[in-house]
mmCIF file of C-alpha atoms and ligand atoms in Angstrom:
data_model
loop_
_atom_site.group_PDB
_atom_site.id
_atom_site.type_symbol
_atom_site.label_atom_id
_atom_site.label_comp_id
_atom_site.label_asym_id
_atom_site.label_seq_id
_atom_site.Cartn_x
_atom_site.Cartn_y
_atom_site.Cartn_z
ATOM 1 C CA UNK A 540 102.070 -120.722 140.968
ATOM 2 C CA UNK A 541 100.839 -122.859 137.968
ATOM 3 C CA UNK A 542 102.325 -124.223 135.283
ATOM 4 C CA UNK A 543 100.560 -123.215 131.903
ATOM 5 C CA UNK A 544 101.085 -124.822 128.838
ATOM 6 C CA UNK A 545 102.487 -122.195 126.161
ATOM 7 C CA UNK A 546 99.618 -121.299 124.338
ATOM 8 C CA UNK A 547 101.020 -117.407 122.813
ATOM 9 C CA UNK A 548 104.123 -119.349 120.834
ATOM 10 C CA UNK A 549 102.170 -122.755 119.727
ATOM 11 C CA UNK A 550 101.570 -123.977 115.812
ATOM 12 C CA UNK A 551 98.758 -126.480 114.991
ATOM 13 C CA UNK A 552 99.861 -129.841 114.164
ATOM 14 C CA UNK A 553 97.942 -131.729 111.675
ATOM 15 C CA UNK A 554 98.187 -135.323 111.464
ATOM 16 C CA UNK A 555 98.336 -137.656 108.431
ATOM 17 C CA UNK A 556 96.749 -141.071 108.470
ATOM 18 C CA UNK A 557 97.731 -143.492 105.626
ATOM 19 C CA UNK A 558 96.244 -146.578 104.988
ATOM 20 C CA UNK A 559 97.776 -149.460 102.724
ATOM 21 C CA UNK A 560 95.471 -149.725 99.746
ATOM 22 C CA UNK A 561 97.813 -152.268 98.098
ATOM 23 C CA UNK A 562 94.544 -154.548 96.386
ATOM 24 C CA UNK A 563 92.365 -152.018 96.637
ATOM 25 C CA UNK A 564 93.733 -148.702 94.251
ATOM 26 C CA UNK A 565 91.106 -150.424 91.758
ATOM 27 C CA UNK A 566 88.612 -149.241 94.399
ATOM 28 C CA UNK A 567 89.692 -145.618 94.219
ATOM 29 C CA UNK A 568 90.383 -145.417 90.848
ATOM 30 C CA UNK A 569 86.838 -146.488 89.581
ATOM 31 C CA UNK A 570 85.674 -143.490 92.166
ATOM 32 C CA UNK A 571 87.714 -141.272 90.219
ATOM 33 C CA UNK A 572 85.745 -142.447 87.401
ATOM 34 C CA UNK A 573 82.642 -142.466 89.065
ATOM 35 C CA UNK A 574 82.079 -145.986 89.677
ATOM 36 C CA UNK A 575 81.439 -147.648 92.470
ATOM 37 C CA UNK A 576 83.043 -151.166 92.935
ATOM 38 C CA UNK A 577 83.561 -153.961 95.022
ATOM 39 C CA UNK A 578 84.326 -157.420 95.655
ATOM 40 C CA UNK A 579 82.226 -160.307 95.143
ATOM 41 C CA UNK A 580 83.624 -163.625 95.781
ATOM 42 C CA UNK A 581 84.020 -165.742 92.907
ATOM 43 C CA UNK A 582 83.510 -168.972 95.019
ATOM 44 C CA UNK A 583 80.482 -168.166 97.547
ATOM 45 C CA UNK A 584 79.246 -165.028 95.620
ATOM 46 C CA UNK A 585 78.891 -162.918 98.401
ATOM 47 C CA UNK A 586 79.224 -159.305 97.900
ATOM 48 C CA UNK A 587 81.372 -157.125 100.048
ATOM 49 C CA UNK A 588 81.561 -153.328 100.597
ATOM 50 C CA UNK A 589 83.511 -152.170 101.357
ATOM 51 C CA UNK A 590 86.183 -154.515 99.120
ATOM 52 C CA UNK A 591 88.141 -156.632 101.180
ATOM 53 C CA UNK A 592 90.590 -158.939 99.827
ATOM 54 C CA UNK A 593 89.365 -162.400 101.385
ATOM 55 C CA UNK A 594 85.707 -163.713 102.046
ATOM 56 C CA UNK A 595 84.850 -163.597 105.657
ATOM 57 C CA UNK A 596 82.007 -166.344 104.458
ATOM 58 C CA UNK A 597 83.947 -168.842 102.751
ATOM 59 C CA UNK A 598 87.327 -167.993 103.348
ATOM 60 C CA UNK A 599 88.227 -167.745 99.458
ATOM 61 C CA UNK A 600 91.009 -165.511 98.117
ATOM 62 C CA UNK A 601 89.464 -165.554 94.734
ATOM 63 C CA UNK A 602 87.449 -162.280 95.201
ATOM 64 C CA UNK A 603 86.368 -160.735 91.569
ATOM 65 C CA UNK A 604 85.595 -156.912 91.256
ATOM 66 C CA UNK A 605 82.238 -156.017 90.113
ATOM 67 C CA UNK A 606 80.507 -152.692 89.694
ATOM 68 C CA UNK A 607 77.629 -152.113 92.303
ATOM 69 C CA UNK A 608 74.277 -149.853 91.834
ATOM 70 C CA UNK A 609 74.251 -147.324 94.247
ATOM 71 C CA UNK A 610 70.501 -146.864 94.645
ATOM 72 C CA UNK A 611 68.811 -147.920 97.626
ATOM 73 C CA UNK A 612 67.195 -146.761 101.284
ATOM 74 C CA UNK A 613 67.834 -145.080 104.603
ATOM 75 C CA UNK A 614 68.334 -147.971 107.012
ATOM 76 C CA UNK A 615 69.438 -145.825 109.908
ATOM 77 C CA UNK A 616 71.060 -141.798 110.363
ATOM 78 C CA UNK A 617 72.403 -139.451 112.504
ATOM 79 C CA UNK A 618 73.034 -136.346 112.627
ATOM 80 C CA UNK A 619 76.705 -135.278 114.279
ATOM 81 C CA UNK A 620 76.795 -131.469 115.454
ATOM 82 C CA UNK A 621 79.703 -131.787 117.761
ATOM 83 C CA UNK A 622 82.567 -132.967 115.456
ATOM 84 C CA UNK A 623 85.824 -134.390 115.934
ATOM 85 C CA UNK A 624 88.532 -132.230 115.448
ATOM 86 C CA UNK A 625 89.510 -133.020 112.185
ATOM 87 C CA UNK A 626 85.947 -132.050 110.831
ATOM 88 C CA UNK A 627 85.856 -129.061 112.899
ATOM 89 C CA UNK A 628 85.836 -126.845 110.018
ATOM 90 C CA UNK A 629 82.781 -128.180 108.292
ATOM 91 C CA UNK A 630 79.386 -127.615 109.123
ATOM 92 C CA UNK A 631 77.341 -130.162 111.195
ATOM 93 C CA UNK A 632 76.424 -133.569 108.927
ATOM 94 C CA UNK A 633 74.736 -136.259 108.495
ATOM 95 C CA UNK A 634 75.906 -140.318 108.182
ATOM 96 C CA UNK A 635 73.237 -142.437 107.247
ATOM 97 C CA UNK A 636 73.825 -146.656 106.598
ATOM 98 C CA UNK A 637 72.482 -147.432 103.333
ATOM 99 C CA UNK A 638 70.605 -150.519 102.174
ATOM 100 C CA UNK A 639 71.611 -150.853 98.447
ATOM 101 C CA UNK A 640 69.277 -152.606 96.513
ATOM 102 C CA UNK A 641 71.531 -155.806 96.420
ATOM 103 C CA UNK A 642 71.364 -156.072 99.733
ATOM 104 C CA UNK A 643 74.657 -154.589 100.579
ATOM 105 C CA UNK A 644 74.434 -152.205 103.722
ATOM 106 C CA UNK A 645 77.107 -149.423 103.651
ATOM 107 C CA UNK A 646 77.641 -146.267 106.101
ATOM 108 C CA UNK A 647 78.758 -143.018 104.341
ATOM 109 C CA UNK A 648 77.967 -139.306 104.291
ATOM 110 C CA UNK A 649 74.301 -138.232 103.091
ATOM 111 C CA UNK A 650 74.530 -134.558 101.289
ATOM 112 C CA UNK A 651 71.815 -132.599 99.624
ATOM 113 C CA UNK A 652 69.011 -132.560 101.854
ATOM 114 C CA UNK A 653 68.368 -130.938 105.520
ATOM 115 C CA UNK A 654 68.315 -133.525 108.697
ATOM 116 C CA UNK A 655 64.469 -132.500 108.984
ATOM 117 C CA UNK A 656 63.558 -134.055 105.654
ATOM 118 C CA UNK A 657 65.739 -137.456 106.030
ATOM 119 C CA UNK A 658 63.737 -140.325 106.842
ATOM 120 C CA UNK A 659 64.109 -144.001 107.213
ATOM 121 C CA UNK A 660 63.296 -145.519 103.994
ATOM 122 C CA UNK A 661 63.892 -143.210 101.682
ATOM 123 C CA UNK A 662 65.645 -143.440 98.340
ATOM 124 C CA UNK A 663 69.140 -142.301 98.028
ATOM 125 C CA UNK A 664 72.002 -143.062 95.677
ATOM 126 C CA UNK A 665 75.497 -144.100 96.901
ATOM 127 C CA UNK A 666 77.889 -141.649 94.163
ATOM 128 C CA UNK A 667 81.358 -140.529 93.985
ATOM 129 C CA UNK A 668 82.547 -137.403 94.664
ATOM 130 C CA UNK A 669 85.738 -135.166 94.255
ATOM 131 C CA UNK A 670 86.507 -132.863 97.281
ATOM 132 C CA UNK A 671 88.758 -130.857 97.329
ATOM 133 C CA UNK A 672 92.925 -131.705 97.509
ATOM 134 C CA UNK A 673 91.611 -134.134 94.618
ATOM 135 C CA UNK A 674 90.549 -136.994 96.894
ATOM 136 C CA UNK A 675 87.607 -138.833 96.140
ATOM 137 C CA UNK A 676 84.927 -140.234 98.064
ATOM 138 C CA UNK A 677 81.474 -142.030 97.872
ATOM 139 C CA UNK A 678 78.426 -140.602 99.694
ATOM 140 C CA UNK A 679 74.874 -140.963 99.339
ATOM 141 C CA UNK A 680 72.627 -137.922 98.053
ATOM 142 C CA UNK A 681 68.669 -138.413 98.200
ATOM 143 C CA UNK A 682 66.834 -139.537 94.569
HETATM 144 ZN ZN1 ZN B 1029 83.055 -166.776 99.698
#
């Protein structure tokens, strides 16, 4: 005898993950714009991405938002085929950390171009983009 778990009379359940962006709905609504910004702080003048609200370096408060150039280089990529379950229903992609050109390093989603023609080094640009439910996000497409 076994005891089975009741898979004829089951529903999916889909789980919602919210994050407090109290000090950071600037950050989001540049990317609606089609900016990308960050924080820089106003004391040490490091640059942060993504924004946080207190330098790690200096341990300043005083952060000021400034608008970043998204151009830079393949540091490092990967390509994920098996995906975790709440990417299940896209296809296989690939995540790539980015080297902007002001030295910022940032991990995000690289779109446009086929895991045999990414290489380490090349140019890409970090943009916004509007999926679909109307959220937006920031990934990097090749130049
Ligand atoms: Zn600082």
């Amino acid at each position: 005898m076994s005891i089975g778990l009741p898979t004829l009379n089951s529903k999916p359940l889909t789980l919602v993950f919210k994050i407090p962006i109290n000090g950071f709905s600037k950050f989001f609504e540049e990317l609606k714009n089609g900016k990308i910004v960050t924080t820089k702080c106003r004391r040490c003048g490091k640059l942060y991405f993504p924004p946080v609200p207190e330098c790690g370096n200096c341990l300043s408060s005083e952060m000021d938002w400034v608008e970043i150039d998204g151009e830079g280089g393949v540091e490092a990529f990967t390509h994920v085929v098996v995906r975790p379950e709440s990417f299940k229903q896209h296809p296989p992609y690939t995540l790539v950390i980015g080297k902007l050109k002001n030295g910022v390093k940032v991990f995000a989603r690289l779109s446009g171009v086929s895991i045999a023609d990414v290489k380490v080094g090349m140019k890409i640009r970090l943009k916004a983009k509007v999926v679909e439910g109307n959220e937006v996000v920031y990934e990097f497409t090749p130049v």
